[in-house]
mmCIF file of C-alpha atoms in Angstrom:
data_model
loop_
_atom_site.group_PDB
_atom_site.id
_atom_site.type_symbol
_atom_site.label_atom_id
_atom_site.label_comp_id
_atom_site.label_asym_id
_atom_site.label_seq_id
_atom_site.Cartn_x
_atom_site.Cartn_y
_atom_site.Cartn_z
ATOM 1 C CA ASP O 227 122.319 137.190 80.265
ATOM 2 C CA ALA O 228 123.304 139.806 77.693
ATOM 3 C CA ASP O 229 124.872 138.523 74.476
ATOM 4 C CA VAL O 230 127.441 141.344 74.313
ATOM 5 C CA THR O 231 128.854 142.687 77.561
ATOM 6 C CA GLN O 232 131.204 145.593 78.176
ATOM 7 C CA THR O 233 133.247 146.389 81.249
ATOM 8 C CA PRO O 234 133.443 148.798 82.889
ATOM 9 C CA ARG O 235 130.161 150.598 82.215
ATOM 10 C CA ASN O 236 131.512 153.887 83.506
ATOM 11 C CA ARG O 237 135.070 155.064 84.030
ATOM 12 C CA ILE O 238 136.625 158.346 85.054
ATOM 13 C CA THR O 239 140.366 158.659 84.595
ATOM 14 C CA LYS O 240 143.087 161.278 84.326
ATOM 15 C CA THR O 241 145.086 162.496 81.384
ATOM 16 C CA GLY O 242 148.050 160.244 80.640
ATOM 17 C CA LYS O 243 146.646 157.098 82.234
ATOM 18 C CA ARG O 244 146.405 153.798 80.371
ATOM 19 C CA ILE O 245 142.875 152.474 80.138
ATOM 20 C CA MET O 246 141.500 149.162 78.913
ATOM 21 C CA LEU O 247 137.880 148.609 77.923
ATOM 22 C CA GLU O 248 136.761 145.025 77.577
ATOM 23 C CA CYS O 249 134.128 143.359 75.447
ATOM 24 C CA SER O 250 132.859 139.800 75.616
ATOM 25 C CA GLN O 251 130.235 138.060 73.524
ATOM 26 C CA THR O 252 128.334 134.789 73.730
ATOM 27 C CA LYS O 253 126.808 135.051 70.256
ATOM 28 C CA GLY O 254 129.564 133.034 68.604
ATOM 29 C CA HIS O 255 130.172 135.725 66.010
ATOM 30 C CA ASP O 256 133.537 135.967 64.250
ATOM 31 C CA ARG O 257 133.457 139.730 63.714
ATOM 32 C CA MET O 258 133.906 142.317 66.438
ATOM 33 C CA TYR O 259 134.072 146.101 66.326
ATOM 34 C CA TRP O 260 134.836 149.100 68.535
ATOM 35 C CA TYR O 261 133.050 152.425 68.011
ATOM 36 C CA ARG O 262 132.942 155.721 69.806
ATOM 37 C CA GLN O 263 129.922 157.995 69.926
ATOM 38 C CA ASP O 264 130.220 161.745 70.280
ATOM 39 C CA PRO O 265 127.310 164.214 70.282
ATOM 40 C CA GLY O 266 126.429 165.262 66.734
ATOM 41 C CA LEU O 267 128.872 162.809 65.151
ATOM 42 C CA GLY O 268 127.087 159.487 65.363
ATOM 43 C CA LEU O 269 129.151 156.320 65.785
ATOM 44 C CA ARG O 270 132.642 156.215 64.345
ATOM 45 C CA LEU O 271 134.636 153.018 63.835
ATOM 46 C CA ILE O 272 137.899 152.720 65.800
ATOM 47 C CA TYR O 273 139.046 149.143 65.098
ATOM 48 C CA TYR O 274 137.526 145.952 63.810
ATOM 49 C CA SER O 275 138.439 142.277 63.686
ATOM 50 C CA PHE O 276 137.003 139.657 61.346
ATOM 51 C CA ASP O 277 138.594 136.758 63.223
ATOM 52 C CA VAL O 278 141.148 136.143 65.976
ATOM 53 C CA LYS O 279 144.143 136.697 63.693
ATOM 54 C CA ASP O 280 142.681 139.685 61.860
ATOM 55 C CA ILE O 281 142.888 143.274 63.212
ATOM 56 C CA ASN O 282 142.096 146.348 61.134
ATOM 57 C CA LYS O 283 142.101 150.077 61.741
ATOM 58 C CA GLY O 284 138.899 152.025 61.399
ATOM 59 C CA GLU O 285 138.468 155.700 60.599
ATOM 60 C CA ILE O 286 139.717 157.023 63.972
ATOM 61 C CA SER O 287 142.329 154.564 65.296
ATOM 62 C CA ASP O 288 144.986 157.082 66.386
ATOM 63 C CA GLY O 289 145.560 156.922 70.140
ATOM 64 C CA TYR O 290 143.915 153.492 70.455
ATOM 65 C CA SER O 291 145.036 149.878 70.239
ATOM 66 C CA VAL O 292 143.145 146.589 70.410
ATOM 67 C CA SER O 293 143.667 142.954 71.292
ATOM 68 C CA ARG O 294 141.554 140.011 70.137
ATOM 69 C CA GLN O 295 142.314 137.480 72.870
ATOM 70 C CA ALA O 296 139.783 134.908 71.673
ATOM 71 C CA GLN O 297 136.780 134.705 69.395
ATOM 72 C CA ALA O 298 134.645 135.963 72.270
ATOM 73 C CA LYS O 299 136.879 138.764 73.579
ATOM 74 C CA PHE O 300 137.994 142.050 72.058
ATOM 75 C CA SER O 301 139.684 144.727 74.177
ATOM 76 C CA LEU O 302 140.278 148.388 73.425
ATOM 77 C CA SER O 303 143.183 150.244 75.040
ATOM 78 C CA LEU O 304 143.935 153.917 75.348
ATOM 79 C CA GLU O 305 147.696 153.989 75.853
ATOM 80 C CA SER O 306 147.786 157.533 77.232
ATOM 81 C CA ALA O 307 144.299 158.955 77.671
ATOM 82 C CA ILE O 308 143.577 162.551 76.680
ATOM 83 C CA PRO O 309 140.451 164.659 77.358
ATOM 84 C CA ASN O 310 139.182 164.530 73.760
ATOM 85 C CA GLN O 311 138.844 160.759 74.165
ATOM 86 C CA THR O 312 135.951 161.417 76.517
ATOM 87 C CA ALA O 313 133.048 159.648 74.793
ATOM 88 C CA LEU O 314 130.677 156.693 74.798
ATOM 89 C CA TYR O 315 132.389 153.534 73.572
ATOM 90 C CA PHE O 316 130.473 150.650 72.032
ATOM 91 C CA CYS O 317 131.533 147.149 71.147
ATOM 92 C CA ALA O 318 129.605 145.297 68.445
ATOM 93 C CA THR O 319 129.608 141.814 66.943
ATOM 94 C CA SER O 320 128.449 140.430 63.628
ATOM 95 C CA PRO O 321 128.071 137.086 61.919
ATOM 96 C CA ARG O 322 129.177 136.928 58.290
ATOM 97 C CA GLY O 323 126.858 139.732 57.218
ATOM 98 C CA ASP O 324 126.141 143.393 57.742
ATOM 99 C CA THR O 325 123.879 143.484 60.790
ATOM 100 C CA GLN O 326 125.847 144.318 63.920
ATOM 101 C CA TYR O 327 124.774 143.729 67.505
ATOM 102 C CA PHE O 328 125.904 146.220 70.104
ATOM 103 C CA GLY O 329 126.888 146.040 73.753
ATOM 104 C CA PRO O 330 125.495 148.470 76.343
ATOM 105 C CA GLY O 331 128.414 150.883 76.084
ATOM 106 C CA THR O 332 131.121 152.318 78.340
ATOM 107 C CA ARG O 333 130.994 155.967 79.325
ATOM 108 C CA LEU O 334 134.598 157.174 79.586
ATOM 109 C CA THR O 335 135.567 160.536 81.033
ATOM 110 C CA VAL O 336 139.168 161.736 80.816
ATOM 111 C CA LEU O 337 139.939 164.654 83.120
ATOM 112 C CA ASP R 201 133.567 163.987 54.887
ATOM 113 C CA GLN R 202 130.284 162.616 56.204
ATOM 114 C CA GLN R 203 129.139 159.902 53.797
ATOM 115 C CA VAL R 204 125.873 159.284 55.656
ATOM 116 C CA LYS R 205 123.928 162.310 56.824
ATOM 117 C CA GLN R 206 120.872 162.727 58.981
ATOM 118 C CA ASN R 207 120.152 166.413 58.642
ATOM 119 C CA SER R 208 117.420 166.615 61.266
ATOM 120 C CA PRO R 209 118.902 166.429 64.764
ATOM 121 C CA SER R 210 115.448 166.033 66.293
ATOM 122 C CA LEU R 211 111.819 165.279 65.464
ATOM 123 C CA SER R 212 108.740 165.682 67.625
ATOM 124 C CA VAL R 213 105.528 163.788 66.806
ATOM 125 C CA GLN R 214 102.137 163.235 68.420
ATOM 126 C CA GLU R 215 101.225 159.714 69.475
ATOM 127 C CA GLY R 216 99.303 157.909 66.743
ATOM 128 C CA ARG R 217 100.729 160.031 63.945
ATOM 129 C CA ILE R 218 103.405 159.080 61.420
ATOM 130 C CA SER R 219 107.097 159.661 62.161
ATOM 131 C CA ILE R 220 109.359 160.086 59.142
ATOM 132 C CA LEU R 221 113.103 160.023 59.677
ATOM 133 C CA ASN R 222 115.361 160.854 56.753
ATOM 134 C CA CYS R 223 118.879 159.886 55.735
ATOM 135 C CA ASP R 224 121.044 160.891 52.774
ATOM 136 C CA TYR R 225 124.248 159.265 51.542
ATOM 137 C CA THR R 226 126.954 160.233 49.104
ATOM 138 C CA ASN R 227 128.826 156.971 48.466
ATOM 139 C CA SER R 228 127.340 155.243 45.409
ATOM 140 C CA MET R 229 129.038 151.982 46.476
ATOM 141 C CA PHE R 230 126.712 151.603 49.459
ATOM 142 C CA ASP R 231 124.306 148.774 48.790
ATOM 143 C CA TYR R 232 122.878 147.807 52.169
ATOM 144 C CA PHE R 233 121.206 150.158 54.620
ATOM 145 C CA LEU R 234 120.122 149.724 58.211
ATOM 146 C CA TRP R 235 118.288 151.633 60.899
ATOM 147 C CA TYR R 236 119.221 151.325 64.554
ATOM 148 C CA LYS R 237 117.347 152.608 67.589
ATOM 149 C CA LYS R 238 119.116 153.696 70.760
ATOM 150 C CA TYR R 239 117.655 154.319 74.191
ATOM 151 C CA PRO R 240 119.645 156.213 76.864
ATOM 152 C CA ALA R 241 122.211 154.073 78.702
ATOM 153 C CA GLU R 242 121.820 151.248 76.176
ATOM 154 C CA GLY R 243 123.599 150.216 73.015
ATOM 155 C CA PRO R 244 122.006 150.669 69.586
ATOM 156 C CA THR R 245 119.614 147.897 68.599
ATOM 157 C CA PHE R 246 118.942 146.792 65.046
ATOM 158 C CA LEU R 247 115.528 147.850 63.762
ATOM 159 C CA ILE R 248 115.173 147.225 60.037
ATOM 160 C CA SER R 249 117.310 147.010 56.902
ATOM 161 C CA ILE R 250 117.024 147.206 53.141
ATOM 162 C CA SER R 251 119.134 145.983 50.256
ATOM 163 C CA SER R 252 119.747 148.196 47.261
ATOM 164 C CA ILE R 253 117.834 145.758 45.043
ATOM 165 C CA LYS R 254 114.633 146.796 46.831
ATOM 166 C CA ASP R 255 112.929 150.131 47.284
ATOM 167 C CA LYS R 256 110.800 149.237 50.279
ATOM 168 C CA ASN R 257 110.949 146.926 53.258
ATOM 169 C CA GLU R 258 108.247 146.650 55.885
ATOM 170 C CA ASP R 259 108.235 145.148 59.372
ATOM 171 C CA GLY R 260 105.141 145.818 61.416
ATOM 172 C CA ARG R 261 104.877 149.521 62.155
ATOM 173 C CA PHE R 262 108.260 150.220 60.557
ATOM 174 C CA THR R 263 108.860 150.732 56.838
ATOM 175 C CA VAL R 264 112.090 151.768 55.180
ATOM 176 C CA PHE R 265 112.052 153.351 51.727
ATOM 177 C CA LEU R 266 115.110 153.597 49.492
ATOM 178 C CA ASN R 267 115.483 156.022 46.576
ATOM 179 C CA LYS R 268 118.784 155.097 44.948
ATOM 180 C CA SER R 269 118.719 157.814 42.312
ATOM 181 C CA ALA R 270 118.374 160.457 45.034
ATOM 182 C CA LYS R 271 120.691 158.583 47.434
ATOM 183 C CA HIS R 272 118.029 158.941 50.073
ATOM 184 C CA LEU R 273 116.310 156.628 52.489
ATOM 185 C CA SER R 274 113.613 157.178 55.044
ATOM 186 C CA LEU R 275 112.123 155.323 57.987
ATOM 187 C CA HIS R 276 108.374 155.559 58.537
ATOM 188 C CA ILE R 277 106.837 154.634 61.868
ATOM 189 C CA VAL R 278 103.057 154.284 61.823
ATOM 190 C CA PRO R 279 101.430 154.727 64.251
ATOM 191 C CA SER R 280 104.033 156.336 66.485
ATOM 192 C CA GLN R 281 104.028 155.363 70.155
ATOM 193 C CA PRO R 282 105.666 157.021 73.186
ATOM 194 C CA GLY R 283 107.948 153.979 73.508
ATOM 195 C CA ASP R 284 109.398 154.841 70.096
ATOM 196 C CA SER R 285 111.074 157.902 71.644
ATOM 197 C CA ALA R 286 114.785 157.261 71.110
ATOM 198 C CA VAL R 287 117.744 158.210 68.953
ATOM 199 C CA TYR R 288 117.581 156.678 65.471
ATOM 200 C CA PHE R 289 120.742 156.030 63.480
ATOM 201 C CA CYS R 290 120.919 155.348 59.782
ATOM 202 C CA ALA R 291 123.854 153.176 58.642
ATOM 203 C CA ALA R 292 125.200 151.918 55.318
ATOM 204 C CA SER R 293 127.675 149.362 54.047
ATOM 205 C CA GLU R 294 129.389 148.443 50.781
ATOM 206 C CA ALA R 295 129.091 145.070 49.101
ATOM 207 C CA GLY R 296 132.721 144.137 48.727
ATOM 208 C CA GLY R 297 136.301 145.256 48.718
ATOM 209 C CA THR R 298 138.064 146.557 51.774
ATOM 210 C CA SER R 299 134.910 148.124 53.196
ATOM 211 C CA TYR R 300 132.862 144.922 53.307
ATOM 212 C CA GLY R 301 131.328 144.320 56.716
ATOM 213 C CA LYS R 302 131.942 147.882 57.902
ATOM 214 C CA LEU R 303 129.067 150.203 58.718
ATOM 215 C CA THR R 304 129.103 153.973 58.227
ATOM 216 C CA PHE R 305 126.661 155.743 60.528
ATOM 217 C CA GLY R 306 124.778 159.005 60.336
ATOM 218 C CA GLN R 307 124.750 161.489 63.202
ATOM 219 C CA GLY R 308 121.409 160.317 64.578
ATOM 220 C CA THR R 309 117.951 161.873 64.969
ATOM 221 C CA ILE R 310 116.275 162.211 68.358
ATOM 222 C CA LEU R 311 112.615 161.204 68.034
ATOM 223 C CA THR R 312 110.185 162.308 70.723
ATOM 224 C CA VAL R 313 106.641 160.961 70.611
ATOM 225 C CA HIS R 314 104.249 162.911 72.801
ATOM 226 C CA PRO R 315 101.235 161.191 74.390
#
């Protein structure tokens, strides 16, 4: 079984809809992250959490919110999806260090 | 402002030859650097890293070189294999302060290794 799982893997939605992307990990890491990948821009950090009670904004948090339900679960929500949020979304985890381990990604399309 | 830059969007190499992927950074507070590899429909996977106290780190066919004065690092793959064809991301992090534990990524370079 994969150490970091993301659901759904693909999602098509309409402008204005609320969307939740979920991430679960079995690695036992305290730190979890959400990134989005756009062509030509690499991966950009949306939100990160160093433990269950710690939530921090990344460089592009506007239009997103997160919830850290447990050490193993970190969800990303788009309150009202817009087309420029169409992207690949990755969850990552990390022990107390710099190396991060990524999930397989969610491809989100907002029409 | 892009603090980590990979100026070559793509690189094409013959099997058996050396692949050299480059990365430049502007933030002098970065002290740890990583390379990730990404195949289509998968998440990035960690490949190799280097601390700023070193100028070279080697792992099998992969070697990362760091030139702190030039704020430049490179990944060498020797010999290149068709299975190395992927997108390669350079990433960097700072030692402490509010940025500790956060990675800043470059735009990625698509490597194609031809048989």
